[in-house]
Amino acid sequence: MTEYEIRGGEIRGLAKTLVLQFMQNNHDYKPGKNGLKLAQIFRMCGFDWGEYEKATSSNQQYWIVALVRELEYEGKIERDPSTKHWCLK
């Protein structure tokens, strides 16, 4: 594994921690609450780089899908199938 792959893994880990802490400190994400959409999590955690040609905010949030799916796989968060909002498990 290269230095860059290692550093990239560390960044992904920090991003997961940031999202989980954000959700734990926000009343809307508590179990049984409404939760929020992925786009809202993305922006409220400061991952949005702004609007750029062929790199709009909507395009930029694709990578966070894998992040929340990992947290879901780890049993920490879940997605409401009807609202498609995310909340803590």
Coordinates of C-alpha atoms in Angstrom, one line a residue:
M1 CA 0.0 0.0 0.0
T2 CA 1.4 3.4 -0.9
E3 CA 1.7 6.4 1.3
Y4 CA -1.2 8.0 -0.6
E5 CA -3.5 5.0 -0.1
I6 CA -2.7 5.1 3.6
R7 CA -3.4 8.8 3.9
G8 CA -6.6 8.4 1.8
G9 CA -7.8 5.7 4.2
E10 CA -7.1 8.0 7.1
I11 CA -9.1 10.8 5.5
R12 CA -12.0 8.4 4.9
G13 CA -11.9 7.3 8.5
L14 CA -11.9 10.9 9.7
A15 CA -14.9 11.7 7.4
K16 CA -16.8 8.7 8.8
T17 CA -16.1 9.9 12.3
L18 CA -17.2 13.4 11.5
V19 CA -20.5 12.3 10.0
L20 CA -21.2 9.9 12.9
Q21 CA -20.4 12.6 15.5
F22 CA -22.6 15.1 13.6
M23 CA -25.5 12.7 13.7
Q24 CA -25.0 11.9 17.4
N25 CA -25.0 15.6 18.2
N26 CA -28.1 16.5 16.2
H27 CA -31.6 15.8 17.6
D28 CA -33.1 15.0 14.2
Y29 CA -30.9 11.9 13.9
K30 CA -31.8 10.2 17.1
P31 CA -33.5 6.8 16.8
G32 CA -37.2 7.2 16.1
K33 CA -36.8 10.8 14.7
N34 CA -37.2 11.9 11.1
G35 CA -33.5 12.0 10.1
L36 CA -32.2 14.0 7.2
K37 CA -31.5 13.4 3.5
L38 CA -28.0 12.5 2.4
A39 CA -27.6 15.9 0.6
Q40 CA -28.2 17.6 3.9
I41 CA -25.7 15.5 5.8
F42 CA -23.1 16.2 3.0
R43 CA -23.6 20.0 3.1
M44 CA -24.0 20.3 6.9
C45 CA -20.7 18.4 7.4
G46 CA -18.8 20.8 5.2
F47 CA -18.0 18.4 2.3
D48 CA -19.4 20.6 -0.4
W49 CA -16.7 22.3 -2.5
G50 CA -19.2 24.7 -4.2
E51 CA -20.4 24.8 -7.7
Y52 CA -17.9 24.1 -10.5
E53 CA -18.4 23.2 -14.1
K54 CA -19.1 19.5 -14.4
A55 CA -18.5 19.2 -10.6
T56 CA -21.8 20.6 -9.1
S57 CA -22.6 20.1 -5.5
S58 CA -25.0 17.3 -6.5
N59 CA -22.2 15.4 -8.3
Q60 CA -19.7 15.9 -5.4
Q61 CA -21.9 14.0 -2.9
Y62 CA -21.7 10.7 -4.7
W63 CA -18.7 9.6 -2.6
I64 CA -20.6 10.1 0.7
V65 CA -23.0 7.4 -0.4
A66 CA -20.3 4.8 0.3
L67 CA -19.5 6.5 3.6
V68 CA -23.0 6.2 4.9
R69 CA -23.3 2.7 3.5
E70 CA -20.3 1.7 5.5
L71 CA -21.8 3.2 8.7
E72 CA -25.0 1.3 7.9
Y73 CA -23.0 -1.9 7.4
E74 CA -21.3 -1.3 10.8
G75 CA -24.8 -1.1 12.4
K76 CA -24.5 2.5 13.4
I77 CA -27.0 4.2 11.2
E78 CA -30.0 3.2 9.1
R79 CA -32.1 4.6 6.2
D80 CA -35.8 4.8 6.4
P81 CA -37.1 3.0 3.3
S82 CA -40.2 5.3 3.0
T83 CA -38.6 8.8 3.5
K84 CA -35.1 7.8 2.4
H85 CA -33.7 9.8 5.4
W86 CA -30.8 8.6 7.5
C87 CA -30.8 8.4 11.3
L88 CA -28.9 6.7 14.1
K89 CA -29.7 3.1 14.8

